[in-house]
């Protein structure tokens, strides 16, 4: 068992016993990821924030009846998705991947010209990737976000999306192939202009 797994298990256990600091820490560690994930499946930020608030209220109120979890983040994602589907507020939205792509370390040794070229390259790649993601179906988009942005396993995605493992594998494969085809043309064109 990894150290993080042990710490997460202890945090969950303390929360279940009514420790408000543990509950607060669970909230603080997961709120940004929940909002980010929620925005991928719900385009109404007011409803999303209310649903997340309800999720944490329900979590606190039912803490004595909760079982142990392998991953707090996965549990919260699954609960949020279920709540949004149950309220009928699950909608297709286009994700902003540029913020994710542009989170990179600054190279202090690079010249200003190199940095400008790098930034332009990232901006181009970001726009192209956003266009490719926008061409995916809702399920493909959701699977891509869960796998590559949040790092969930195929098994976790299957459970979260209520699909078989094979369906998730197929969904990801088809989505990646579709994105690869879409991304090939603009990247080749940019290479030819250099």
Coordinates of N, CA and C in Angstrom, one line a residue:
X1 N 0.8 -1.2 0.0 CA 0.0 0.0 0.0 C 0.9 1.2 0.0
X2 N 0.6 2.2 -0.8 CA 1.4 3.4 -0.9 C 1.0 4.3 0.2
X3 N 2.0 5.3 0.5 CA 1.8 6.2 1.6 C 0.5 7.0 1.4
X4 N 0.3 7.5 0.2 CA -0.9 8.3 -0.1 C -2.2 7.6 0.2
X5 N -2.2 6.3 -0.2 CA -3.3 5.5 0.1 C -3.6 5.4 1.6
X6 N -2.6 5.2 2.4 CA -2.7 5.1 3.8 C -3.2 6.5 4.4
X7 N -2.6 7.6 3.9 CA -3.1 8.9 4.4 C -4.5 9.2 4.0
X8 N -4.9 8.8 2.8 CA -6.2 9.0 2.3 C -7.2 8.2 3.1
X9 N -6.8 6.9 3.4 CA -7.7 6.0 4.2 C -7.9 6.6 5.6
X10 N -6.8 7.1 6.2 CA -6.9 7.7 7.5 C -7.8 9.0 7.5
X11 N -7.6 9.8 6.5 CA -8.4 11.0 6.4 C -9.9 10.6 6.3
X12 N -10.2 9.6 5.4 CA -11.6 9.2 5.3 C -12.2 8.6 6.6
X13 N -11.4 7.9 7.3 CA -11.8 7.3 8.5 C -12.1 8.3 9.6
X14 N -11.2 9.3 9.7 CA -11.4 10.4 10.6 C -12.7 11.2 10.3
X15 N -12.9 11.5 9.0 CA -14.1 12.2 8.5 C -15.3 11.4 8.9
X16 N -15.3 10.1 8.7 CA -16.5 9.3 9.1 C -16.8 9.3 10.6
X17 N -15.7 9.5 11.4 CA -15.9 9.6 12.8 C -16.4 11.0 13.3
X18 N -16.5 11.9 12.3 CA -17.1 13.3 12.6 C -16.1 14.4 12.7
X19 N -14.8 14.1 12.3 CA -13.8 15.1 12.4 C -14.0 16.2 11.3
X20 N -14.3 17.4 11.8 CA -14.6 18.5 10.8 C -13.4 18.9 10.0
X21 N -12.2 18.8 10.7 CA -11.0 19.2 9.9 C -10.7 18.3 8.8
X22 N -11.0 17.0 9.0 CA -10.8 16.0 7.9 C -11.8 16.3 6.8
X23 N -13.0 16.6 7.2 CA -14.1 16.9 6.2 C -13.7 18.1 5.4
X24 N -13.2 19.1 6.1 CA -12.7 20.4 5.4 C -11.6 20.1 4.5
X25 N -10.6 19.2 4.9 CA -9.5 18.9 4.0 C -9.9 18.1 2.8
X26 N -10.9 17.2 3.0 CA -11.4 16.5 1.8 C -12.0 17.5 0.8
X27 N -12.8 18.5 1.3 CA -13.4 19.5 0.5 C -12.3 20.3 -0.2
X28 N -11.3 20.8 0.5 CA -10.3 21.6 -0.1 C -9.5 20.9 -1.1
X29 N -9.2 19.6 -0.9 CA -8.4 18.8 -1.8 C -9.1 18.5 -3.1
X30 N -10.4 18.5 -3.0 CA -11.2 18.0 -4.2 C -12.1 19.0 -4.9
X31 N -12.3 20.1 -4.3 CA -13.3 21.1 -4.9 C -12.9 21.5 -6.3
X32 N -11.7 21.9 -6.5 CA -11.3 22.3 -7.8 C -11.5 21.3 -8.9
X33 N -11.1 20.0 -8.6 CA -11.2 18.9 -9.5 C -12.7 18.6 -9.8
X34 N -13.5 18.7 -8.7 CA -15.0 18.5 -8.9 C -15.6 19.5 -9.8
X35 N -15.2 20.8 -9.6 CA -15.8 21.8 -10.4 C -15.3 21.6 -11.9
X36 N -14.0 21.3 -12.0 CA -13.5 21.1 -13.4 C -14.2 19.9 -14.1
X37 N -14.4 18.8 -13.4 CA -15.1 17.7 -13.9 C -16.5 18.0 -14.2
X38 N -17.2 18.6 -13.2 CA -18.6 19.0 -13.4 C -18.8 19.9 -14.6
X39 N -17.9 20.8 -14.9 CA -18.1 21.7 -16.0 C -18.0 20.9 -17.4
X40 N -17.4 19.7 -17.3 CA -17.4 18.9 -18.5 C -18.7 18.2 -18.8
X41 N -19.6 18.1 -17.8 CA -20.9 17.4 -18.0 C -22.1 18.3 -17.7
X42 N -21.9 19.5 -17.2 CA -23.0 20.4 -16.9 C -22.5 21.8 -17.2
X43 N -23.3 22.5 -18.1 CA -22.9 23.9 -18.5 C -23.5 25.0 -17.7
X44 N -24.2 24.7 -16.6 CA -24.8 25.7 -15.8 C -24.0 25.7 -14.5
X45 N -23.2 26.8 -14.3 CA -22.3 26.8 -13.1 C -23.1 27.0 -11.8
X46 N -24.2 27.6 -11.8 CA -25.0 27.8 -10.6 C -25.5 26.4 -10.2
X47 N -26.1 25.7 -11.1 CA -26.6 24.3 -10.8 C -25.4 23.4 -10.3
X48 N -24.3 23.5 -11.0 CA -23.1 22.7 -10.7 C -22.7 23.0 -9.2
X49 N -22.5 24.3 -8.9 CA -22.1 24.7 -7.5 C -23.1 24.2 -6.5
X50 N -24.4 24.4 -6.8 CA -25.4 23.9 -5.9 C -25.4 22.4 -5.7
X51 N -25.1 21.7 -6.8 CA -25.1 20.2 -6.7 C -23.8 19.8 -5.9
X52 N -22.7 20.4 -6.1 CA -21.5 20.1 -5.3 C -21.7 20.4 -3.9
X53 N -22.4 21.5 -3.6 CA -22.7 21.9 -2.2 C -23.6 20.8 -1.6
X54 N -24.6 20.4 -2.3 CA -25.5 19.3 -1.8 C -24.8 18.0 -1.6
X55 N -23.8 17.8 -2.5 CA -23.0 16.5 -2.4 C -22.3 16.5 -1.0
X56 N -21.7 17.6 -0.7 CA -20.9 17.7 0.6 C -21.8 17.7 1.8
X57 N -23.0 18.3 1.7 CA -24.0 18.3 2.8 C -24.4 16.8 3.0
X58 N -24.8 16.2 1.9 CA -25.2 14.7 2.0 C -24.1 13.9 2.5
X59 N -22.8 14.2 2.1 CA -21.7 13.4 2.5 C -21.5 13.5 4.1
X60 N -21.6 14.7 4.6 CA -21.5 14.9 6.0 C -22.7 14.2 6.8
X61 N -23.9 14.4 6.3 CA -25.1 13.9 6.9 C -25.1 12.3 6.9
X62 N -24.5 11.7 5.9 CA -24.5 10.3 5.9 C -23.2 9.6 6.2
X63 N -22.3 10.4 6.8 CA -20.9 9.9 7.1 C -20.9 8.6 7.9
X64 N -21.8 8.4 8.8 CA -21.8 7.3 9.7 C -22.2 6.0 8.9
X65 N -22.8 6.1 7.8 CA -23.3 5.0 7.0 C -22.4 4.7 5.8
X66 N -21.3 5.5 5.6 CA -20.5 5.3 4.4 C -19.5 4.2 4.7
X67 N -19.2 3.5 3.6 CA -18.2 2.4 3.7 C -16.8 3.0 3.4
X68 N -15.8 2.3 3.5 CA -14.4 2.7 3.2 C -14.3 2.8 1.7
X69 N -13.4 3.7 1.2 CA -13.3 3.9 -0.2 C -11.8 3.8 -0.5
X70 N -11.5 3.3 -1.8 CA -10.1 3.2 -2.2 C -9.6 4.6 -2.7
X71 N -10.5 5.4 -3.2 CA -10.1 6.7 -3.7 C -11.2 7.7 -3.4
X72 N -10.9 8.7 -2.6 CA -11.9 9.7 -2.2 C -12.3 10.5 -3.5
X73 N -11.3 10.9 -4.3 CA -11.6 11.6 -5.5 C -12.5 10.9 -6.4
X74 N -12.3 9.6 -6.6 CA -13.1 8.8 -7.4 C -14.5 8.7 -6.9
X75 N -14.6 8.5 -5.6 CA -15.9 8.4 -4.9 C -16.7 9.7 -5.1
X76 N -16.1 10.8 -5.0 CA -16.7 12.1 -5.1 C -17.1 12.4 -6.6
X77 N -16.3 12.0 -7.6 CA -16.6 12.1 -9.0 C -17.9 11.3 -9.3
X78 N -17.9 10.1 -8.8 CA -19.0 9.2 -9.1 C -20.3 9.8 -8.5
X79 N -20.2 10.3 -7.3 CA -21.4 10.8 -6.6 C -21.8 12.1 -7.3
X80 N -20.9 12.9 -7.8 CA -21.3 14.2 -8.5 C -22.0 13.8 -9.8
X81 N -21.4 12.9 -10.5 CA -22.0 12.5 -11.8 C -23.4 11.9 -11.6
X82 N -23.6 11.1 -10.6 CA -24.9 10.5 -10.3 C -25.9 11.6 -10.0
X83 N -25.5 12.6 -9.1 CA -26.4 13.7 -8.8 C -26.8 14.5 -10.0
X84 N -25.8 14.8 -10.8 CA -26.1 15.6 -12.0 C -27.0 14.9 -13.0
X85 N -26.8 13.6 -13.1 CA -27.7 12.8 -14.0 C -29.1 12.7 -13.4
X86 N -29.1 12.5 -12.1 CA -30.4 12.4 -11.4 C -31.2 13.7 -11.5
X87 N -30.6 14.8 -11.5 CA -31.3 16.1 -11.6 C -31.5 16.5 -13.1
X88 N -31.0 15.7 -14.0 CA -31.2 15.9 -15.4 C -30.4 17.1 -16.0
X89 N -29.3 17.4 -15.3 CA -28.5 18.6 -15.7 C -27.2 18.2 -16.4
X90 N -27.2 17.0 -17.0 CA -26.0 16.6 -17.7 C -26.1 17.1 -19.1
X91 N -25.2 17.9 -19.5 CA -25.2 18.5 -20.9 C -23.8 18.5 -21.5
X92 N -23.8 18.5 -22.8 CA -22.6 18.6 -23.6 C -22.0 20.0 -23.5
X93 N -20.8 20.1 -23.1 CA -20.1 21.4 -23.1 C -18.7 21.2 -23.6
X94 N -18.1 22.2 -24.2 CA -16.7 22.1 -24.7 C -15.8 22.5 -23.5
X95 N -14.8 21.6 -23.3 CA -13.9 21.8 -22.2 C -12.8 22.8 -22.6
X96 N -12.2 23.5 -21.7 CA -11.1 24.4 -21.9 C -9.9 23.7 -21.6
X97 N -9.2 23.1 -22.5 CA -8.0 22.3 -22.3 C -6.8 23.2 -22.3
X98 N -6.9 24.4 -22.8 CA -5.7 25.3 -22.9 C -5.1 25.5 -21.5
X99 N -6.0 25.7 -20.5 CA -5.4 26.0 -19.2 C -4.6 24.8 -18.7
X100 N -5.1 23.6 -19.0 CA -4.4 22.4 -18.6 C -3.1 22.3 -19.4
X101 N -3.1 22.5 -20.7 CA -1.9 22.4 -21.5 C -0.9 23.4 -21.2
X102 N -1.3 24.6 -20.8 CA -0.3 25.7 -20.5 C 0.3 25.7 -19.1
X103 N -0.1 24.7 -18.3 CA 0.5 24.5 -17.0 C 1.8 23.8 -17.2
X104 N 2.8 24.5 -17.4 CA 4.1 23.9 -17.6 C 5.2 24.8 -16.9
X105 N 6.3 24.2 -16.7 CA 7.4 24.9 -16.0 C 8.0 25.9 -17.0
X106 N 8.4 27.1 -16.5 CA 9.0 28.1 -17.4 C 10.5 27.7 -17.5
X107 N 11.0 27.7 -18.7 CA 12.4 27.4 -18.9 C 13.2 28.7 -18.7
X108 N 14.0 28.9 -17.6 CA 14.7 30.1 -17.4 C 15.9 30.3 -18.3
X109 N 16.4 29.2 -18.9 CA 17.5 29.3 -19.8 C 17.2 29.7 -21.2
X110 N 15.9 29.6 -21.5 CA 15.5 29.9 -22.9 C 15.5 31.4 -23.1
X111 N 15.8 31.8 -24.4 CA 15.8 33.2 -24.7 C 14.3 33.7 -24.9
X112 N 14.1 35.0 -24.9 CA 12.8 35.5 -25.0 C 12.2 35.1 -26.4
X113 N 13.0 35.0 -27.4 CA 12.5 34.5 -28.7 C 12.1 33.1 -28.6
X114 N 12.9 32.3 -27.9 CA 12.5 30.8 -27.7 C 11.2 30.7 -27.0
X115 N 11.1 31.5 -25.9 CA 9.8 31.5 -25.1 C 8.6 31.9 -26.0
X116 N 8.8 32.9 -26.8 CA 7.7 33.3 -27.7 C 7.3 32.2 -28.6
X117 N 8.3 31.5 -29.2 CA 8.0 30.4 -30.1 C 7.3 29.3 -29.4
X118 N 7.8 29.0 -28.2 CA 7.2 27.9 -27.4 C 5.7 28.2 -27.1
X119 N 5.5 29.5 -26.7 CA 4.1 29.9 -26.3 C 3.2 29.8 -27.6
X120 N 3.7 30.3 -28.7 CA 2.9 30.2 -29.9 C 2.6 28.8 -30.3
X121 N 3.6 27.9 -30.1 CA 3.4 26.5 -30.4 C 2.3 25.9 -29.5
X122 N 2.4 26.2 -28.2 CA 1.4 25.7 -27.2 C 0.0 26.3 -27.5
X123 N 0.0 27.5 -27.9 CA -1.3 28.1 -28.2 C -1.9 27.4 -29.5
X124 N -1.1 27.2 -30.5 CA -1.6 26.5 -31.7 C -2.1 25.1 -31.3
X125 N -1.2 24.4 -30.5 CA -1.6 23.0 -30.2 C -2.9 23.0 -29.3
X126 N -3.0 24.0 -28.4 CA -4.2 24.0 -27.6 C -5.4 24.2 -28.4
X127 N -5.4 25.2 -29.3 CA -6.6 25.4 -30.2 C -6.9 24.2 -31.0
X128 N -5.9 23.6 -31.6 CA -6.1 22.4 -32.4 C -6.7 21.3 -31.6
X129 N -6.2 21.1 -30.4 CA -6.7 20.0 -29.5 C -8.1 20.3 -29.1
X130 N -8.4 21.6 -28.8 CA -9.8 21.9 -28.4 C -10.8 21.6 -29.6
X131 N -10.3 21.9 -30.8 CA -11.2 21.6 -31.9 C -11.4 20.1 -32.1
X132 N -10.3 19.3 -31.8 CA -10.4 17.9 -31.9 C -11.3 17.3 -30.8
X133 N -11.2 17.8 -29.6 CA -12.0 17.4 -28.5 C -13.5 17.7 -28.8
X134 N -13.7 18.9 -29.4 CA -15.1 19.3 -29.7 C -15.8 18.4 -30.7
X135 N -15.0 17.7 -31.5 CA -15.6 16.7 -32.5 C -16.0 15.4 -31.9
X136 N -15.6 15.2 -30.6 CA -15.9 13.9 -30.0 C -17.3 13.9 -29.4
X137 N -17.9 12.7 -29.2 CA -19.2 12.6 -28.6 C -19.1 12.9 -27.1
X138 N -20.2 13.1 -26.5 CA -20.2 13.4 -25.0 C -19.4 12.3 -24.3
X139 N -19.8 11.1 -24.5 CA -19.1 9.9 -23.8 C -17.6 9.9 -24.1
X140 N -17.3 10.1 -25.3 CA -15.8 10.1 -25.7 C -15.1 11.2 -24.9
X141 N -15.7 12.4 -24.9 CA -15.1 13.5 -24.3 C -15.0 13.2 -22.8
X142 N -16.0 12.7 -22.2 CA -16.0 12.4 -20.7 C -14.9 11.4 -20.4
X143 N -14.8 10.4 -21.2 CA -13.8 9.3 -21.0 C -12.4 9.9 -21.1
X144 N -12.2 10.7 -22.1 CA -10.8 11.3 -22.3 C -10.5 12.2 -21.1
X145 N -11.4 13.0 -20.6 CA -11.1 13.9 -19.5 C -10.8 13.0 -18.2
X146 N -11.6 12.0 -18.0 CA -11.4 11.2 -16.8 C -10.1 10.4 -16.9
X147 N -9.7 10.0 -18.1 CA -8.5 9.2 -18.2 C -7.2 10.1 -18.2
X148 N -7.2 11.1 -19.0 CA -6.0 11.8 -19.2 C -5.9 13.1 -18.3
X149 N -7.0 13.7 -17.9 CA -6.9 14.9 -17.1 C -6.9 14.5 -15.6
X150 N -7.8 13.5 -15.2 CA -7.9 13.1 -13.8 C -7.2 11.9 -13.5
X151 N -6.7 11.1 -14.5 CA -5.8 10.0 -14.2 C -6.5 8.7 -13.7
X152 N -7.8 8.6 -14.0 CA -8.5 7.4 -13.6 C -8.2 6.2 -14.4
X153 N -8.3 5.0 -13.9 CA -8.0 3.8 -14.6 C -9.2 3.4 -15.5
X154 N -9.0 2.5 -16.4 CA -10.1 2.0 -17.2 C -11.2 1.5 -16.3
X155 N -10.8 0.7 -15.3 CA -11.8 0.1 -14.4 C -12.7 1.2 -13.7
X156 N -12.0 2.2 -13.2 CA -12.7 3.3 -12.5 C -13.6 4.1 -13.5
X157 N -13.2 4.3 -14.7 CA -14.0 5.0 -15.7 C -15.2 4.1 -16.0
X158 N -15.0 2.8 -16.1 CA -16.1 1.9 -16.4 C -17.2 2.0 -15.3
X159 N -16.7 2.0 -14.1 CA -17.6 2.0 -13.0 C -18.4 3.4 -12.9
X160 N -17.6 4.4 -13.1 CA -18.2 5.8 -13.1 C -19.2 6.0 -14.2
X161 N -18.9 5.6 -15.4 CA -19.7 5.8 -16.5 C -20.8 4.7 -16.7
X162 N -20.7 3.7 -15.9 CA -21.6 2.6 -15.9 C -21.5 1.8 -17.2
X163 N -20.3 1.5 -17.6 CA -20.0 0.8 -18.9 C -19.1 -0.4 -18.5
X164 N -19.0 -1.3 -19.4 CA -18.1 -2.4 -19.2 C -16.6 -1.9 -19.5
X165 N -15.7 -2.7 -19.0 CA -14.3 -2.3 -19.2 C -14.0 -2.3 -20.7
X166 N -14.5 -3.2 -21.4 CA -14.2 -3.3 -22.9 C -14.8 -2.1 -23.6
X167 N -16.0 -1.7 -23.1 CA -16.6 -0.5 -23.8 C -15.8 0.8 -23.5
X168 N -15.2 0.9 -22.3 CA -14.4 2.0 -22.0 C -13.1 2.0 -22.9
X169 N -12.5 0.8 -23.0 CA -11.3 0.7 -23.8 C -11.6 1.0 -25.3
X170 N -12.7 0.6 -25.8 CA -13.1 0.9 -27.2 C -13.4 2.4 -27.3
X171 N -14.1 3.0 -26.3 CA -14.5 4.4 -26.4 C -13.2 5.2 -26.4
X172 N -12.2 4.9 -25.5 CA -11.0 5.7 -25.5 C -10.2 5.5 -26.8
X173 N -10.1 4.3 -27.3 CA -9.4 4.0 -28.5 C -10.0 4.8 -29.7
X174 N -11.3 4.7 -29.8 CA -11.9 5.4 -30.9 C -11.8 6.9 -30.8
X175 N -11.9 7.4 -29.6 CA -11.7 8.9 -29.3 C -10.3 9.3 -29.7
X176 N -9.3 8.5 -29.2 CA -7.9 8.9 -29.5 C -7.6 8.8 -31.0
X177 N -8.1 7.8 -31.7 CA -7.9 7.7 -33.1 C -8.6 8.8 -33.9
X178 N -9.8 9.2 -33.4 CA -10.5 10.3 -34.1 C -9.7 11.6 -33.8
X179 N -9.2 11.8 -32.6 CA -8.4 13.0 -32.3 C -7.1 13.0 -33.1
X180 N -6.5 11.9 -33.2 CA -5.2 11.7 -34.0 C -5.4 12.1 -35.4
X181 N -6.5 11.7 -36.0 CA -6.8 12.0 -37.4 C -7.1 13.5 -37.6
X182 N -7.8 14.1 -36.6 CA -8.1 15.5 -36.7 C -6.8 16.3 -36.5
X183 N -6.0 15.9 -35.6 CA -4.7 16.6 -35.3 C -3.7 16.5 -36.4
X184 N -3.7 15.4 -37.1 CA -2.6 15.2 -38.1 C -2.5 16.4 -39.2
X185 N -3.6 16.7 -39.7 CA -3.6 17.7 -40.8 C -3.1 19.1 -40.4
X186 N -3.6 19.7 -39.3 CA -3.1 21.0 -39.0 C -1.6 21.0 -38.5
X187 N -1.2 19.9 -37.9 CA 0.2 19.8 -37.5 C 1.1 19.7 -38.7
X188 N 0.7 18.9 -39.7 CA 1.5 18.8 -40.9 C 1.6 20.1 -41.6
X189 N 0.5 20.8 -41.7 CA 0.5 22.1 -42.3 C 1.4 23.1 -41.7
X190 N 1.4 23.1 -40.3 CA 2.3 24.0 -39.6 C 3.8 23.6 -39.8
X191 N 4.1 22.3 -39.9 CA 5.5 21.9 -40.2 C 5.9 22.4 -41.5
X192 N 5.0 22.4 -42.5 CA 5.4 22.8 -43.9 C 5.6 24.3 -44.0
X193 N 5.0 25.1 -43.1 CA 5.2 26.5 -43.2 C 6.4 27.0 -42.5
X194 N 7.1 26.1 -41.8 CA 8.4 26.5 -41.1 C 9.5 26.6 -42.0

